[in-house]
Amino acid sequence: MADSEAIVRLARSDDEAAILALINRVQPHAPWTQAHYDWQFKHGPAGAPILRVIDCEGLIAGFLAVSRRHVWVDGKIYDGFLMQDGMTDPTFRGRGFFNMLATALRDGLVGTDLVGLMFPNKHSENSFRRTGWTELMKVPLRVAHAQGLTKDLSLLQPVPAFNSDVLAIWKDAGFSVGVLRSPEYLNWRYGIPGATYYRFMIDGDAGFAVLKVYDRGGSRVVNLCDFVVRKGERGRIAEFLDEVHAFAQQHGAAEVQALVDARNPYAAAFEAKGFALDLSQDRFIFTDGPADVLPRLSSASAWHISQADNDVY
Ligand SMILES: CC(C)(COP(=O)(O)OP(=O)(O)OC[C@H]1O[C@@H](n2cnc3c(N)ncnc32)[C@H](O)[C@@H]1OP(=O)(O)O)[C@@H](O)C(=O)NCCC(=O)NCCS
């Protein structure tokens, strides 16, 4: 049962320092700078985020942020969002505060045309299940062990930033539902202050890819954050993935990870190149949206999901 003195309200601009301090108390292992906060909550190309806080007698005891996205559903573009940062101050946990935030998020969604997507963790997923979100699929994590492939990259062609070609590729990729890959979105998404992403066009304008190198303890992992090809180029995916393996070799990575659901048309090519589904992975992706498109949104085979859609990568 939540405390009667605690209320959920939209964040005000004068809450910013308290929110940033809360984020850094809750996740000291992954601290945010002011530049990161500004990038995340002020510069997104799809519009201003919706930030809610738990105000407990003047103290910011909890926080839930949704960041705007444009979502492509059968050729129509919907305003949407990704739920991404939710937390309760350690001294206020177990009092129902996060459930209050989740309920307010849901109440704010009902009756709107907004489309939502989220990758909650195990601690928070029940709050979203209870408030009526639809389970879309298990997070389709695939892991490929390094294949030791040594070759120069010729099909993956580095670019400093994306241009309108990526949107043309997305529209020609044959996916029914997904976060719209516009140049504005991708250039912002991969502009996290202090993070390095490797952006590639694939063989001219056959597709595009974004890779990130991540040090995990003593080993190195390559994350395939984005990988989209024109529908007519799907037969070449294995060839393109060889270059992803070669990139991993060049960067001394032991593993390459990607999110590719078994129902995604890319799945067979990923399987063939050693990307096996991690069956121990037990987290879920949830979605929600207006009643007329919810059947499409709830169809796992309609979606294209990649690591780009989860803010942790
Ligand atoms: C997860 C978290 C937000 C829960 O906040 P909270 O205010 O204590 O949560 P509530 O009291 O509203 O309880 C919500 C649910 O979380 C569960 N929960 C809370 N803390 C938990 C924990 N440490 N381990 C497991 N479950 C936990 C509660 O049992 C409750 O589950 P139920 O809905 O199935 O009954 C909080 O522990 C936190 O900030 N963790 C670190 C950041 C994080 O994991 N954020 C979620 C990312 S989406």
XYZ file of C-alpha atoms and ligand atoms in Angstrom:
361
model
C 0.000 0.000 0.000
C 1.440 3.387 -0.979
C 1.808 6.279 1.439
C -0.933 8.872 1.390
C 1.644 11.703 1.235
C 3.120 10.377 -1.999
C 1.701 11.642 -5.277
C 2.509 10.970 -8.907
C 2.914 14.081 -10.988
C 4.518 15.159 -14.239
C 8.085 16.334 -13.734
C 8.750 20.075 -13.789
C 11.901 21.690 -15.135
C 13.040 22.418 -11.575
C 13.017 18.655 -10.815
C 15.881 18.045 -13.224
C 18.736 18.068 -10.690
C 16.826 15.784 -8.291
C 15.987 13.344 -11.113
C 19.603 13.216 -12.257
C 20.751 12.662 -8.672
C 18.174 9.853 -8.257
C 19.348 8.157 -11.472
C 22.933 8.270 -10.240
C 22.013 6.925 -6.779
C 20.116 4.010 -8.311
C 22.665 3.160 -11.003
C 26.111 4.280 -9.814
C 27.624 1.622 -12.121
C 26.265 3.499 -15.163
C 26.247 7.164 -14.155
C 24.607 9.838 -16.290
C 26.252 13.169 -16.982
C 24.201 16.306 -17.571
C 25.087 15.891 -21.269
C 23.565 12.406 -21.235
C 20.410 13.706 -19.559
C 20.113 16.492 -22.127
C 20.672 14.085 -25.009
C 18.110 11.642 -23.663
C 15.360 14.012 -22.561
C 15.837 17.215 -24.555
C 17.134 16.335 -27.999
C 15.061 13.361 -29.178
C 13.716 14.028 -32.683
C 10.268 12.530 -32.047
C 9.361 15.095 -29.389
C 9.547 15.813 -25.684
C 9.557 12.802 -23.349
C 6.918 12.230 -20.688
C 8.586 12.255 -17.283
C 6.639 11.367 -14.157
C 7.904 11.477 -10.606
C 6.744 10.303 -7.216
C 6.733 13.381 -5.030
C 6.917 12.286 -1.423
C 6.579 15.381 0.727
C 8.814 17.361 -1.628
C 11.370 14.594 -2.216
C 11.651 12.889 -5.603
C 11.285 9.262 -4.507
C 10.677 7.663 -7.897
C 10.803 8.350 -11.592
C 9.411 6.881 -14.800
C 10.421 8.224 -18.199
C 9.100 7.518 -21.626
C 11.031 8.756 -24.603
C 9.243 9.509 -27.857
C 9.471 7.379 -30.962
C 7.745 7.244 -34.313
C 6.353 3.785 -34.923
C 5.680 2.381 -38.371
C 2.531 0.253 -38.608
C 1.702 -1.019 -42.108
C 3.014 2.142 -43.727
C 1.352 4.578 -41.326
C 3.447 6.506 -38.809
C 2.168 6.677 -35.227
C 3.422 8.800 -32.369
C 4.814 6.411 -29.847
C 7.231 5.952 -27.028
C 9.725 3.684 -25.371
C 9.451 3.238 -21.614
C 13.034 3.353 -20.573
C 14.005 4.702 -17.203
C 11.980 3.659 -14.188
C 13.206 3.557 -10.637
C 12.411 4.046 -6.972
C 14.909 5.474 -4.517
C 16.288 2.551 -2.430
C 14.967 4.073 0.800
C 11.403 4.178 -0.599
C 11.159 0.727 -2.177
C 8.464 -1.861 -1.507
C 5.790 0.793 -0.846
C 4.037 0.501 -4.200
C 5.585 3.646 -5.673
C 6.625 1.990 -8.904
C 3.169 0.518 -9.312
C 1.764 4.035 -8.902
C 4.038 5.285 -11.691
C 3.116 2.353 -13.948
C -0.581 2.975 -13.321
C -0.214 6.674 -14.165
C 1.626 5.790 -17.370
C -1.156 3.433 -18.370
C -3.907 5.914 -17.437
C -2.197 8.541 -19.584
C -2.182 6.152 -22.531
C -5.820 5.114 -22.490
C -7.852 6.865 -25.164
C -4.836 8.239 -27.023
C -3.363 7.105 -30.340
C 0.070 6.569 -28.771
C 1.888 3.321 -29.412
C 4.135 2.053 -26.631
C 7.065 -0.330 -26.413
C 9.095 -1.436 -23.433
C 11.783 -3.858 -22.301
C 11.190 -3.979 -18.531
C 13.405 -6.011 -16.234
C 12.195 -8.831 -13.996
C 11.776 -6.466 -11.016
C 9.364 -4.232 -12.873
C 7.577 -6.382 -15.457
C 4.683 -7.349 -13.179
C 3.808 -3.701 -12.672
C 3.255 -3.461 -16.424
C 1.498 -6.810 -16.745
C -0.901 -5.736 -14.031
C -1.629 -2.410 -15.698
C -2.701 -4.078 -18.937
C 0.287 -4.077 -21.286
C 0.434 -6.816 -23.923
C 3.299 -9.280 -23.882
C 4.817 -9.133 -27.369
C 7.652 -11.660 -27.205
C 10.586 -12.801 -25.117
C 13.624 -10.622 -25.727
C 15.050 -12.542 -28.723
C 18.706 -12.415 -27.748
C 21.042 -14.283 -30.086
C 24.696 -14.911 -29.380
C 27.302 -15.945 -31.960
C 30.738 -17.025 -30.867
C 33.648 -15.488 -32.710
C 34.307 -17.268 -35.977
C 37.836 -15.929 -36.379
C 37.000 -14.638 -39.839
C 39.800 -12.466 -41.192
C 38.879 -10.313 -44.169
C 38.791 -6.673 -45.129
C 35.381 -5.063 -44.905
C 34.083 -4.117 -48.333
C 30.306 -4.485 -48.023
C 30.090 -2.700 -44.665
C 30.995 0.854 -45.643
C 31.554 3.281 -42.751
C 29.624 6.558 -42.748
C 29.926 9.403 -40.229
C 26.147 9.939 -40.171
C 23.073 8.581 -41.914
C 21.141 10.367 -44.632
C 17.697 9.883 -46.150
C 18.813 6.591 -47.745
C 18.123 4.832 -44.417
C 14.474 5.839 -44.505
C 14.154 4.597 -48.092
C 15.743 1.307 -47.017
C 13.416 0.996 -44.011
C 10.353 1.584 -46.200
C 11.613 -1.039 -48.637
C 12.623 -3.564 -45.959
C 9.267 -5.338 -45.873
C 8.534 -5.006 -42.159
C 4.986 -4.304 -41.021
C 5.738 -2.844 -37.578
C 8.804 -1.255 -36.033
C 10.358 1.927 -34.710
C 10.778 4.129 -37.767
C 14.408 4.267 -38.871
C 14.662 7.867 -40.088
C 18.047 9.605 -40.371
C 17.012 12.026 -37.596
C 16.186 9.141 -35.280
C 19.294 7.067 -36.047
C 21.697 10.014 -35.841
C 20.230 10.970 -32.460
C 19.984 7.361 -31.202
C 23.650 6.765 -31.968
C 24.763 10.161 -30.702
C 24.896 9.228 -27.003
C 27.569 11.471 -25.467
C 30.739 9.519 -24.802
C 29.600 6.341 -26.607
C 31.173 5.038 -29.810
C 29.012 3.463 -32.489
C 30.185 2.196 -35.861
C 27.726 3.220 -38.579
C 27.725 1.466 -41.926
C 25.843 1.567 -45.163
C 25.739 -1.925 -46.610
C 27.000 -2.248 -50.187
C 25.847 1.219 -51.248
C 22.220 1.368 -50.292
C 21.398 -2.337 -49.888
C 20.981 -1.746 -46.158
C 22.491 -0.174 -43.081
C 24.016 -1.458 -39.868
C 25.251 -0.070 -36.555
C 27.724 -1.935 -34.366
C 28.991 -1.241 -30.874
C 31.992 -2.755 -29.108
C 31.431 -3.497 -25.454
C 33.923 -4.676 -22.810
C 32.301 -7.166 -20.449
C 34.622 -8.163 -17.654
C 37.609 -9.751 -19.337
C 35.990 -10.276 -22.725
C 34.754 -8.155 -25.551
C 31.345 -8.285 -27.208
C 30.110 -6.715 -30.435
C 26.466 -5.632 -30.351
C 24.659 -5.518 -33.662
C 22.419 -2.628 -32.685
C 20.780 -2.090 -36.048
C 20.728 -4.209 -39.175
C 18.154 -3.548 -41.896
C 18.333 -4.525 -45.563
C 16.037 -3.976 -48.490
C 13.616 -6.848 -48.973
C 15.238 -7.760 -52.276
C 18.623 -8.106 -50.526
C 17.538 -10.621 -47.878
C 19.258 -13.412 -49.802
C 22.601 -11.706 -49.086
C 22.243 -11.426 -45.300
C 24.661 -14.293 -44.616
C 27.254 -12.543 -46.789
C 26.747 -9.306 -44.827
C 26.984 -11.157 -41.509
C 30.383 -12.536 -42.531
C 31.577 -8.947 -42.473
C 30.047 -8.460 -39.028
C 32.101 -11.458 -37.895
C 35.172 -9.975 -39.578
C 34.525 -6.685 -37.738
C 34.355 -8.631 -34.468
C 37.653 -10.321 -35.282
C 39.280 -6.952 -36.002
C 38.085 -5.684 -32.617
C 39.172 -8.770 -30.658
C 35.593 -9.693 -29.713
C 34.716 -13.179 -28.483
C 30.982 -12.809 -29.141
C 28.522 -10.990 -31.359
C 25.035 -10.360 -29.997
C 21.850 -9.357 -31.792
C 18.113 -9.357 -31.168
C 16.395 -11.384 -33.896
C 13.166 -13.178 -33.126
C 12.590 -16.636 -34.619
C 9.639 -15.203 -36.595
C 11.756 -12.431 -38.115
C 12.553 -13.079 -41.796
C 16.261 -12.632 -40.993
C 16.253 -15.507 -38.475
C 17.394 -18.327 -40.780
C 20.394 -16.356 -42.048
C 21.383 -15.435 -38.498
C 21.089 -19.105 -37.468
C 23.284 -20.090 -40.407
C 25.950 -17.645 -39.253
C 26.073 -19.016 -35.731
C 23.627 -16.668 -33.977
C 21.778 -19.032 -31.624
C 18.832 -17.925 -29.511
C 19.779 -17.636 -25.854
C 17.029 -19.769 -24.334
C 18.025 -18.842 -20.777
C 16.948 -15.264 -21.463
C 13.684 -14.716 -19.564
C 12.754 -11.081 -20.087
C 9.793 -9.905 -22.138
C 9.011 -7.053 -24.489
C 5.611 -5.408 -23.990
C 3.567 -3.206 -26.263
C 0.339 -1.215 -26.171
C -1.604 1.098 -28.417
C -5.028 2.107 -29.728
C -7.548 -0.730 -30.089
C -7.645 -0.628 -33.889
C -3.903 -1.299 -34.252
C -3.341 -3.416 -31.139
C -3.829 -6.690 -33.056
C -0.958 -5.676 -35.371
C 1.163 -4.414 -32.485
C 0.648 -7.670 -30.577
C 1.776 -9.811 -33.506
C 5.390 -10.838 -32.941
C 5.777 -11.840 -36.596
C 4.846 -8.313 -37.724
C 7.604 -6.584 -35.747
C 11.195 -5.835 -36.506
C 12.986 -5.536 -33.186
C 16.699 -4.949 -32.770
C 18.992 -3.783 -30.005
C 18.369 -0.209 -31.156
C 14.893 -0.481 -29.678
C 16.229 -1.060 -26.185
C 17.893 1.952 -24.634
C 20.501 -0.128 -22.785
C 22.605 -0.708 -25.924
C 12.170 -2.265 -9.596
C 11.837 -1.034 -8.750
C 11.538 0.112 -9.696
C 10.633 -1.353 -7.904
O 10.266 -0.168 -7.218
P 9.297 -0.221 -5.937
O 8.720 1.140 -5.762
O 9.989 -0.814 -4.792
O 8.200 -1.229 -6.467
P 6.749 -1.410 -5.891
O 6.775 -1.303 -4.407
O 5.776 -0.555 -6.625
O 6.522 -2.892 -6.316
C 6.401 -3.219 -7.712
C 6.744 -4.663 -7.944
O 8.158 -4.827 -7.916
C 8.513 -5.858 -7.016
N 9.807 -5.526 -6.520
C 10.178 -4.370 -6.002
N 11.500 -4.429 -5.703
C 11.920 -5.660 -6.039
C 13.161 -6.338 -5.956
N 14.246 -5.717 -5.473
N 13.239 -7.591 -6.390
C 12.162 -8.213 -6.897
N 10.968 -7.612 -7.019
C 10.854 -6.362 -6.565
C 7.416 -5.804 -5.993
O 7.319 -7.033 -5.293
C 6.231 -5.596 -6.884
O 5.959 -6.808 -7.527
P 4.476 -7.225 -7.831
O 3.939 -6.081 -8.649
O 4.608 -8.489 -8.590
O 3.820 -7.345 -6.509
C 13.016 -0.656 -7.805
O 13.446 -1.806 -7.123
C 14.208 -0.082 -8.535
O 14.311 1.129 -8.707
N 15.161 -0.935 -8.955
C 16.340 -0.502 -9.675
C 16.002 0.032 -11.061
C 15.137 -0.920 -11.855
O 15.341 -2.124 -11.869
N 14.154 -0.334 -12.549
C 13.206 -1.027 -13.380
C 13.612 -0.796 -14.788
S 12.227 -0.774 -15.871
